[in-house]
XYZ file of C-alpha atoms in Angstrom:
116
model
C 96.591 83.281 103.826
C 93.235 82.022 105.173
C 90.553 84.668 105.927
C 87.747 83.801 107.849
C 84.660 86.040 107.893
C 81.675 86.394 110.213
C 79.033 88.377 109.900
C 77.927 89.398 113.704
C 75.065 91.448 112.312
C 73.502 93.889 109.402
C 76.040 96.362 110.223
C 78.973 94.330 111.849
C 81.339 91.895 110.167
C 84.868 90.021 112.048
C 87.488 89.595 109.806
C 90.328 86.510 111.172
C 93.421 87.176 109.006
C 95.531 83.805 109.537
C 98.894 83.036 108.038
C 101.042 85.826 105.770
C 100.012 88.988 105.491
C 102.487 89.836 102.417
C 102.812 90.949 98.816
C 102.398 87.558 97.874
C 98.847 87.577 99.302
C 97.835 90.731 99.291
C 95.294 90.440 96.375
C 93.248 87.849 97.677
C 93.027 90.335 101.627
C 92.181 93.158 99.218
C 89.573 91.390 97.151
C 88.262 90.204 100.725
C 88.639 93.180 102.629
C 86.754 95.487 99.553
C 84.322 93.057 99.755
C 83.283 93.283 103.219
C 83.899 96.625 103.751
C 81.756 97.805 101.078
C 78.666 95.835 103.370
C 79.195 96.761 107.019
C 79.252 99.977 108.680
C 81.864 98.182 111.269
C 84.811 96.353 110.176
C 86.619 93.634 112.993
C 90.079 92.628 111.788
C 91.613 90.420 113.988
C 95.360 90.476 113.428
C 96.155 87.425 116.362
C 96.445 84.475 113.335
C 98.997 86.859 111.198
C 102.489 84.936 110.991
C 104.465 87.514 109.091
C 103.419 91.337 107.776
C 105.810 93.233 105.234
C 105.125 96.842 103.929
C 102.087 95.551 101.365
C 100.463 94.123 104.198
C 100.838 97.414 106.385
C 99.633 99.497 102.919
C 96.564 97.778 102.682
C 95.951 98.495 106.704
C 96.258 102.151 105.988
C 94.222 102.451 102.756
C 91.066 100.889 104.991
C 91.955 102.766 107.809
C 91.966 106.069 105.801
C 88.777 104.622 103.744
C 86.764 103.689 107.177
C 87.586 107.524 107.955
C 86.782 109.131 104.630
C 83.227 107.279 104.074
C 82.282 107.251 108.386
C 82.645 103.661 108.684
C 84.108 101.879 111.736
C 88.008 100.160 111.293
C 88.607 98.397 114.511
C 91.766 95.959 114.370
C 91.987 93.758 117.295
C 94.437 90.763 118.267
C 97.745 91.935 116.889
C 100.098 89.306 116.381
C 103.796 90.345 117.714
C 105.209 90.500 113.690
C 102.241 93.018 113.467
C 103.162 94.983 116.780
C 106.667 94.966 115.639
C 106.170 96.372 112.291
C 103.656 98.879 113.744
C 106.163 100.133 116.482
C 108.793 100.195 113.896
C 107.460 102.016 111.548
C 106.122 104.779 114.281
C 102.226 104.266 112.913
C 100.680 102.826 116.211
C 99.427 105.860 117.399
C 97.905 106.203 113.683
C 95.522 103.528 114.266
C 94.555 104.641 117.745
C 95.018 100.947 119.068
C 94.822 101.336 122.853
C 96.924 97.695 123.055
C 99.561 99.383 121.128
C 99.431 102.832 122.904
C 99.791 100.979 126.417
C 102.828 99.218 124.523
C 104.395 102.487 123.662
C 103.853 103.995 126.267
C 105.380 101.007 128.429
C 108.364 101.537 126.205
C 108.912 104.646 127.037
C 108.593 104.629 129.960
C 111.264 101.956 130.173
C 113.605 104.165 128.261
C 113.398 106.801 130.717
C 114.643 104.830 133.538
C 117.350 104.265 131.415
């Protein structure tokens, strides 16, 4: 797993998350992801590099996403990769995130399901 941060001002940091977002990585996002979070008000995680995400990886999306929430700071994820759109859709948390990308998706789904 490569992460790749940039800091787009005092308050703003992008987050690239490239290669496997699994349990055999997921130390090394957390460390990262603590890190930053814990100095910007606004979080970017861009998902579009992420090869492959199993449960750990969707565990650690949900702690920040809950932590963003509980301390008033900004959790924007941006970019999904399709193993991340799958595993979101799968597990029925899109709409938990509030990712418009993935709302359209669902939505698009269902809407294909009714004409069914």
């Amino acid at each position: 797993m490569q992460i790749e941060v940039d800091k787009l001002n005092a308050d703003q940091t992008k987050m690239c998350l490239i290669g496997e977002m699994t349990i055999f990585h997921i130390n090394d996002i957390k460390e990262s992801l603590v890190k930053q979070f814990n100095e910007a008000n606004e979080l970017l995680i861009d998902l579009s590099g992420v090869s492959e995400i199993d449960t750990a990886g969707l565990q650690v999306l949900i702690l920040f996403k809950n932590e963003a929430s509980k301390k008033k700071k900004k959790l924007v994820l941006a970019e999904h990769s399709q193993p991340v759109v799958d595993l979101l859709e799968i597990s029925h948390l899109n709409q938990f995130f509030g990712d418009p990308v993935l709302l359209l998706s669902a939505q698009t789904a269902e809407k294909s399901e009714k004409k069914l």
